[in-house]
Short mmCIF file of C-alpha atoms (C1' of nucleotides) in Angstrom, two decimals:
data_model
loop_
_atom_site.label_atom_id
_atom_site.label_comp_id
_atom_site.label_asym_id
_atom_site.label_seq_id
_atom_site.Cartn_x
_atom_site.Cartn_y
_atom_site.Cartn_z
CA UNK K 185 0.00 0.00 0.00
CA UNK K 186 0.83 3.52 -0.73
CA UNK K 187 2.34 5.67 1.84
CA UNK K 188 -0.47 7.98 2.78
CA UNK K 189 -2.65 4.80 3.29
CA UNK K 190 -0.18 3.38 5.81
CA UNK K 191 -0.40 7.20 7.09
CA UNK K 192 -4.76 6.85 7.61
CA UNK K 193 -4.59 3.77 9.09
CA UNK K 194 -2.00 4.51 11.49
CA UNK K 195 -2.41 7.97 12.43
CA UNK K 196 1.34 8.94 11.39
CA UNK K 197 2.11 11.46 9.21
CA UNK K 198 3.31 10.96 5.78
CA UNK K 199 5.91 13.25 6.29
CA UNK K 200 6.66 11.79 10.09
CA UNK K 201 7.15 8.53 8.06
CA UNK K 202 9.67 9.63 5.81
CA UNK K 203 11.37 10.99 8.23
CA UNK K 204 11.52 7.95 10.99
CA UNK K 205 12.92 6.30 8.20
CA UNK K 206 15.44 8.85 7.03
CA UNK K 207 16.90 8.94 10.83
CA UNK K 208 17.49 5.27 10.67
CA UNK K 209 14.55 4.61 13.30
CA UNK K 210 12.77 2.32 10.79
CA UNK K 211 14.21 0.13 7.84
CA UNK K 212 14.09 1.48 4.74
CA UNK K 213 10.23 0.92 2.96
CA UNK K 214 10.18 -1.32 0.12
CA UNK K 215 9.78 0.43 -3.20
CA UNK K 216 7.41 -0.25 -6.32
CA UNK K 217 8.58 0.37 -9.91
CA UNK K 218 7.78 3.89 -10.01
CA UNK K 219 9.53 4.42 -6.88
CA UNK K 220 6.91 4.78 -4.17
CA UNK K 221 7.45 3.37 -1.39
CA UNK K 222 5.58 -0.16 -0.68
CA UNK K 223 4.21 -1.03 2.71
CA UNK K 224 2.98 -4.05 4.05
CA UNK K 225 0.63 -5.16 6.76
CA UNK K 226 3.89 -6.21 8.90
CA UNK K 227 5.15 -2.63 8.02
CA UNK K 228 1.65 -0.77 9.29
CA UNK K 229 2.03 -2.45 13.03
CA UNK K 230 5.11 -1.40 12.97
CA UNK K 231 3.61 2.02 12.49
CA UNK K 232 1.15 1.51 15.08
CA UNK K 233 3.72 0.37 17.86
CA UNK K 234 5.65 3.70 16.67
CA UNK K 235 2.43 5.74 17.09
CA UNK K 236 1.60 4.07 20.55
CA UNK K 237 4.60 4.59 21.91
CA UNK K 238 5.14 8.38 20.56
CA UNK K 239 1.57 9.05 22.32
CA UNK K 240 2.99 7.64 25.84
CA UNK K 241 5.54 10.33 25.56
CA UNK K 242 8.33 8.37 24.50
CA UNK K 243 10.84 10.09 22.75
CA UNK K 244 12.34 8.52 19.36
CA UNK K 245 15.48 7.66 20.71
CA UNK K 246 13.16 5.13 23.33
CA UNK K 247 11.13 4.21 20.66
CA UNK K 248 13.59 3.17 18.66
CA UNK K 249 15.06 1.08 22.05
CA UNK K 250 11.71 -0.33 22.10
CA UNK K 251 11.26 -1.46 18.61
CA UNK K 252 14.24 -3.16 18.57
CA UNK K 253 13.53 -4.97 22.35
CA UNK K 254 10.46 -5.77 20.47
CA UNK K 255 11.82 -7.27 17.47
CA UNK K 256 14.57 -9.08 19.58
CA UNK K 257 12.51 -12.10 20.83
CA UNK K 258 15.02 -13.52 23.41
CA UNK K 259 15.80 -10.39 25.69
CA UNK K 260 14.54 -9.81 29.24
CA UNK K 261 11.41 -8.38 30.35
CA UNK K 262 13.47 -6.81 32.72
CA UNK K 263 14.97 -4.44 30.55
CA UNK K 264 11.76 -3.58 28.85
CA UNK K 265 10.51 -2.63 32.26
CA UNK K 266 12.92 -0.73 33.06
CA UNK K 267 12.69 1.70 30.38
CA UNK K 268 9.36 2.17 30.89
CA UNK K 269 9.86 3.08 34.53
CA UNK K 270 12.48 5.35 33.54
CA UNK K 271 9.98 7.17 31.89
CA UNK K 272 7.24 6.66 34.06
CA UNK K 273 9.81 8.34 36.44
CA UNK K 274 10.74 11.31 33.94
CA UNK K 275 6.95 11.88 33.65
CA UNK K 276 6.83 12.27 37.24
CA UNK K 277 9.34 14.65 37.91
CA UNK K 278 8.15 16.84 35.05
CA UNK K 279 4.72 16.55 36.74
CA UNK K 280 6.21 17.56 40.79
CA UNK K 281 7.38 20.46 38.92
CA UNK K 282 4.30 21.70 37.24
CA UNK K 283 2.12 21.06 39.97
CA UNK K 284 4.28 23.33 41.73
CA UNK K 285 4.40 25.93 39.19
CA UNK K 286 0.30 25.82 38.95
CA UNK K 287 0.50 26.35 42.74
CA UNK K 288 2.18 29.28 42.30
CA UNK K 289 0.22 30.64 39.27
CA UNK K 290 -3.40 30.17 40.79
CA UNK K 291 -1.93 31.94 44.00
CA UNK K 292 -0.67 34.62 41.84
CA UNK K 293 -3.96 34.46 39.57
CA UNK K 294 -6.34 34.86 42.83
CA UNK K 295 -5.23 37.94 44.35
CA UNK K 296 -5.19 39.72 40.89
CA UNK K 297 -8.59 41.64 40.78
CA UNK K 298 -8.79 41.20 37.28
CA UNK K 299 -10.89 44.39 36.13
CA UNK K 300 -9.92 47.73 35.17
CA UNK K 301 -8.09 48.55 38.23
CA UNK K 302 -4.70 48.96 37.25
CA UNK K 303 -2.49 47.19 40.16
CA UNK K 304 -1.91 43.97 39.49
CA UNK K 305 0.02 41.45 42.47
CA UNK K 306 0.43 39.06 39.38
CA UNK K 307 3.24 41.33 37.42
CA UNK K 308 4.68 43.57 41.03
CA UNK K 309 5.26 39.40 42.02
CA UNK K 310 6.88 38.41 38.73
CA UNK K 311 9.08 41.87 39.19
CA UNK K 312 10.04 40.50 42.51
CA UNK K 313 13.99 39.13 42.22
CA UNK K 314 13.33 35.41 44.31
CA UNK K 315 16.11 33.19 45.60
CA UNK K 316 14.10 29.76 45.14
CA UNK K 317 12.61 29.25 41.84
CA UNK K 318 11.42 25.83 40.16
CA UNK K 319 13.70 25.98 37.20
CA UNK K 320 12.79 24.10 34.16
CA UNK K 321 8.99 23.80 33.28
CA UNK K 322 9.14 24.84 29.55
CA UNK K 323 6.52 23.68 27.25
CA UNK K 324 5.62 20.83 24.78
CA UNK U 119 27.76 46.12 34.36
CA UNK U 120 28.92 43.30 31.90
CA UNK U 121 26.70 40.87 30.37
CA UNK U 122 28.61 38.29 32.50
CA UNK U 123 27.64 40.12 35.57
CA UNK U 124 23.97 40.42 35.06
CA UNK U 125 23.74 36.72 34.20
CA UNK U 126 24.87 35.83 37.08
CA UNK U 127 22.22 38.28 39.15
CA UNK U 128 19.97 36.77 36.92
CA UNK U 129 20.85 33.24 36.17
CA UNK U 130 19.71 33.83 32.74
CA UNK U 131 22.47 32.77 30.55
CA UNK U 132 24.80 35.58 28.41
CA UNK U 133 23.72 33.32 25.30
CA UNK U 134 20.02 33.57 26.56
CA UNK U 135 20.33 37.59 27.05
CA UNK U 136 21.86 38.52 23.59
CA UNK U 137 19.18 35.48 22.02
CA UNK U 138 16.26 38.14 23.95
CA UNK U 139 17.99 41.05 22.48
CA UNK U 140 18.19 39.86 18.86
CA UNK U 141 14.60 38.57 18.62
CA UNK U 142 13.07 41.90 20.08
CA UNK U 143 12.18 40.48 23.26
CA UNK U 144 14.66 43.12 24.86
CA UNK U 145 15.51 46.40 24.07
CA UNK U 146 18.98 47.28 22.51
CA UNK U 147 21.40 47.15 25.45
CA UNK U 148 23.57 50.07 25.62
CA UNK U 149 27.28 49.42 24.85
CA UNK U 150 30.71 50.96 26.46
CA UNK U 151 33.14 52.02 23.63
CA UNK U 152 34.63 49.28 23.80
CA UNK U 153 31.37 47.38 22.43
CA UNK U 154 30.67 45.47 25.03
CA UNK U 155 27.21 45.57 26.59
CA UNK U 156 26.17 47.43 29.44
CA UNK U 157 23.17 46.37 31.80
CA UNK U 158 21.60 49.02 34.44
CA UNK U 159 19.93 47.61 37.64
CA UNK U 160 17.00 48.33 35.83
CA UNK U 161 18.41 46.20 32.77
CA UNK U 162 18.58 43.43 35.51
CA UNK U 163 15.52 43.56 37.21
CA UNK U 164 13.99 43.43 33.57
CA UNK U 165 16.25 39.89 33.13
CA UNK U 166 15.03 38.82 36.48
CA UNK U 167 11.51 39.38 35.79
CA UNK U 168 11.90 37.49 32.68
CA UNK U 169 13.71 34.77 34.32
CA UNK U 170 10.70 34.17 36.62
CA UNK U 171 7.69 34.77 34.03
CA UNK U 172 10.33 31.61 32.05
CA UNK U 173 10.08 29.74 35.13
CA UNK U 174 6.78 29.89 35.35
CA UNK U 175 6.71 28.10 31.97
CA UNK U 176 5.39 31.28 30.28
CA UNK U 177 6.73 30.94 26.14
CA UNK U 178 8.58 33.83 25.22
CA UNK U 179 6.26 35.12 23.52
CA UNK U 180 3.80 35.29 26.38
CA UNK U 181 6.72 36.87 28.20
CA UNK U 182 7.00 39.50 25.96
CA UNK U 183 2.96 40.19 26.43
CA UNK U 184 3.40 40.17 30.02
CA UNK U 185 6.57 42.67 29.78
CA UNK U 186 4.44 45.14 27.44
CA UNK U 187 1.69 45.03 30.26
CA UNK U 188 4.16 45.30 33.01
CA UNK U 189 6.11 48.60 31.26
CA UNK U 190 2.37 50.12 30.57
CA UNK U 191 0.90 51.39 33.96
CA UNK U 192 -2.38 52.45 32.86
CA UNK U 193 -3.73 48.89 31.51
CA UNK U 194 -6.51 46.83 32.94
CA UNK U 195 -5.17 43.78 35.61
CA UNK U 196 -7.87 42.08 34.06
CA UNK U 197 -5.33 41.28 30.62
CA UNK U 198 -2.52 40.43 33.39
CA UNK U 199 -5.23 37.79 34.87
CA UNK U 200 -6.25 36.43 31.24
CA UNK U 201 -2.71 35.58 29.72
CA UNK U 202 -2.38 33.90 33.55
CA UNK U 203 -5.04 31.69 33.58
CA UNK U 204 -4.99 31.04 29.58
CA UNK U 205 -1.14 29.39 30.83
CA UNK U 206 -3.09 27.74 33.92
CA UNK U 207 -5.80 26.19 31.69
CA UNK U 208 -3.13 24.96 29.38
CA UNK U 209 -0.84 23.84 32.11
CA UNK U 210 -4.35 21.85 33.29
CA UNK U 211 -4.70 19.73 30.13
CA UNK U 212 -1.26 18.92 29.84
CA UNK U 213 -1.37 17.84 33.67
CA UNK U 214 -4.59 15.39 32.83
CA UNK U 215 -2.63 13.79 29.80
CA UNK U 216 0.08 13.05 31.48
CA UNK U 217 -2.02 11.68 34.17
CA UNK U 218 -3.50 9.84 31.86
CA UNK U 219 -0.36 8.25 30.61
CA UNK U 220 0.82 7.65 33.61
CA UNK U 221 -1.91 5.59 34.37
CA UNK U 222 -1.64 3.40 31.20
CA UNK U 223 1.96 3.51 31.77
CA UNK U 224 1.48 2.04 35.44
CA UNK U 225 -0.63 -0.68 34.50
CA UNK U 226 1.64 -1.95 31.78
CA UNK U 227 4.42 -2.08 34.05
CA UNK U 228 3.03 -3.47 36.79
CA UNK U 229 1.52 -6.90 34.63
CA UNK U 230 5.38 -7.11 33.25
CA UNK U 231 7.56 -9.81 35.51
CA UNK U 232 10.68 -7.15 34.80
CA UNK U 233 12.74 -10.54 35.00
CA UNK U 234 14.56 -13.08 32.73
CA UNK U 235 11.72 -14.33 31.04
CA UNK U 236 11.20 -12.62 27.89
CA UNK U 237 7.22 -12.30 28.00
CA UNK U 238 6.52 -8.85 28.38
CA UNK U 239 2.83 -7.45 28.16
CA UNK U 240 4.17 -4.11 27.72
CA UNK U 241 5.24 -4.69 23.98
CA UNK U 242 2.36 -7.17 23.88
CA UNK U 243 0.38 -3.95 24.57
CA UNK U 244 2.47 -1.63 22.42
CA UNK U 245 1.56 -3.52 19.54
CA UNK U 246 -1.74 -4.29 19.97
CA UNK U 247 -3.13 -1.11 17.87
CA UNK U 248 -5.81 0.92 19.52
CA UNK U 249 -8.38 3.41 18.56
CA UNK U 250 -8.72 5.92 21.41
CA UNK U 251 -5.17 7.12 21.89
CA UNK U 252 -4.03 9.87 24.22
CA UNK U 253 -2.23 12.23 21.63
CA UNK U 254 0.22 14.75 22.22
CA UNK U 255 2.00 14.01 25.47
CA UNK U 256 5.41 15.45 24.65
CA UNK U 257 8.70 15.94 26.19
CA UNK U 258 9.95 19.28 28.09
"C1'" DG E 268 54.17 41.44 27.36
"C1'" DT E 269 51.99 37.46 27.97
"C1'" DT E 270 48.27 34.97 30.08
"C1'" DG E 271 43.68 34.25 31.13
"C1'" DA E 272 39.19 35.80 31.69
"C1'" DC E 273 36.15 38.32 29.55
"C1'" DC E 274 33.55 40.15 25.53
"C1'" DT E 275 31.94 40.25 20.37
"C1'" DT E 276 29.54 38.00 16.19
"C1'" DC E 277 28.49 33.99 13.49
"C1'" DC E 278 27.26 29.39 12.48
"C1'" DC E 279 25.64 24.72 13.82
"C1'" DA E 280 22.99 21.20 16.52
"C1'" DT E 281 19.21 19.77 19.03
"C1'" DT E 282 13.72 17.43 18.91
"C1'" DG E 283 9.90 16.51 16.25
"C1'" DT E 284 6.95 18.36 13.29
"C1'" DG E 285 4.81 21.01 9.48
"C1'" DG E 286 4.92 23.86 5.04
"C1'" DG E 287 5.87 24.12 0.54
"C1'" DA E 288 8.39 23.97 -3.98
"C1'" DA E 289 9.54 21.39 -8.12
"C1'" DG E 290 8.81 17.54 -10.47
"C1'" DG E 291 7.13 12.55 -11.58
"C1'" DT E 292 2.93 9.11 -11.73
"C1'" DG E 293 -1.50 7.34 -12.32
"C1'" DC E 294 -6.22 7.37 -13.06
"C1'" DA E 295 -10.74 9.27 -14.54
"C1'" DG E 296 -13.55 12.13 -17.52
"C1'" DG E 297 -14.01 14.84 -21.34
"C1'" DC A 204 -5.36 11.94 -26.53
"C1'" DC A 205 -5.40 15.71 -23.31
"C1'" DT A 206 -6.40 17.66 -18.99
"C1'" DG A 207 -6.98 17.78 -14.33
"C1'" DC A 208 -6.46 16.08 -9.92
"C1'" DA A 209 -4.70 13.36 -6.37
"C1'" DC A 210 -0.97 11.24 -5.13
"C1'" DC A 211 4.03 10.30 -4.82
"C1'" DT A 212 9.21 11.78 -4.78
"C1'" DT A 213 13.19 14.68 -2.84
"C1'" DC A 214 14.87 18.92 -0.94
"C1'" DC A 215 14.98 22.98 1.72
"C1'" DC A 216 13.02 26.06 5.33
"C1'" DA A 217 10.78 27.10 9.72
"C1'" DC A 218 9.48 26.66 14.52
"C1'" DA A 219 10.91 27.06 20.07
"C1'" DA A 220 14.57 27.75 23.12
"C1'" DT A 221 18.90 26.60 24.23
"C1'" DG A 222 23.80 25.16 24.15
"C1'" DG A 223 28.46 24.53 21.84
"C1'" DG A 224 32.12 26.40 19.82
"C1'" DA A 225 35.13 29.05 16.50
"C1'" DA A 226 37.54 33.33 15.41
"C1'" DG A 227 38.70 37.42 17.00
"C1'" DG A 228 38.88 41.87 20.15
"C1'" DT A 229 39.73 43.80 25.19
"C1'" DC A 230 41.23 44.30 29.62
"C1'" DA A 231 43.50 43.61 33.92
"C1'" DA A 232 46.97 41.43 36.57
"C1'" DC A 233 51.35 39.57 37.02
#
DNA sequence: GTTGACCTTCCCATTGTGGGAAGGTGCAGG
DNA sequence: CCTGCACCTTCCCACAATGGGAAGGTCAAC
């Protein structure tokens, strides 16, 4: 099947697709005579176990760890679980740290009147040079 | 004071302050005649503010909002209040998809033995394909 | 003077994704 | 047969925010 069917039915990009397999992440696609590239069923779970993985915040570089702990048939469920705790533990830190930053926020948020008074706690807080700051909660 | 100095009253990096400068973010920092930049307290308090909206996980474009509204004295808090709880709400959602993964990442590695034996329900779950799919949980 | 710690600008890499150009392919309808 | 349209190909650019590092200027201390 064409590319941007293997794309619909697994929710990754055709673009994304190219590109897993121009970093090495996935084998190379089969290719027809007119040089599209060819995929199978085998190819599409593939896709799916990329796309499952990418949603569970995985980043390629443990997807690609995964794949191939997937593929290898022999290895350890240990080491399988202990990426995913890795992660689960990554997820948690990042999470400590935004609760803390919401804290912080909705305190700010609450004492801000939030009409067309002019003072505002939110920005003479933010102004306010602090020793102690969570460092680190960017976005996305 | 040098750029070196009022990155470290700021702990925002030299790179980070000239990176602010170039895109607009900051104004033009004056220079000695020697070209090198020169920062006012005022220059610094400006870096620390930013530093803090940053921490706050605030993009910089946000922090550039939030800098126009701090510099103007005579807006409404009620703009202050909305950019804050537009990042709150946002923060929110990304705080219930992680949870979310979290949770399916919990149960998968609690059913795996984490041992010797290479049965591992995680990948058995990773490849199973599914429809409803938490999307978007991404790395810092 | 030389050394070392600064400063300057400029370019490159990262992570993962999308946009879009320029060109080839394949099929359907006129 | 031609035309159009939907698809495919590769290639380059952009994003957000940050760090690394090169090549060169400056300054202070020894």
């Amino acid at each position: 099947m064409n590319i941007g069917q293997a794309s619909e039915q697994t929710g990754v990009s055709a673009k994304m697709i190219r590109y897993y397999e121009s970093i090495g992440l996935l084998p190379s696609a089969a290719r027809r005579e007119n040089g599209y590239r060819d995929y199978s069923d085998q190819d599409v779970a593939v896709l799916q176990f990329v796309r499952r993985t990418r949603d569970l915040g995985f980043s390629l570089e443990e997807v690609s760890a995964l794949l191939a702990l997937w593929t290898d048939k022999k290895r350890p469920s240990r080491e399988v679980k202990r990426l995913a705790e890795t992660h689960i533990a990554d997820l948690e830190r990042r999470m400590r740290e935004m609760r803390a930053v919401m804290k912080t926020l909705r305190q700010l948020a609450q004492h801000c009147h939030g009409d067309e008074r002019s003072d505002c706690p939110i920005l003479d807080d933010l102004a306010k040079p602090r020793a102690a700051n969570a460092k680190k909660v960017r976005r996305r």
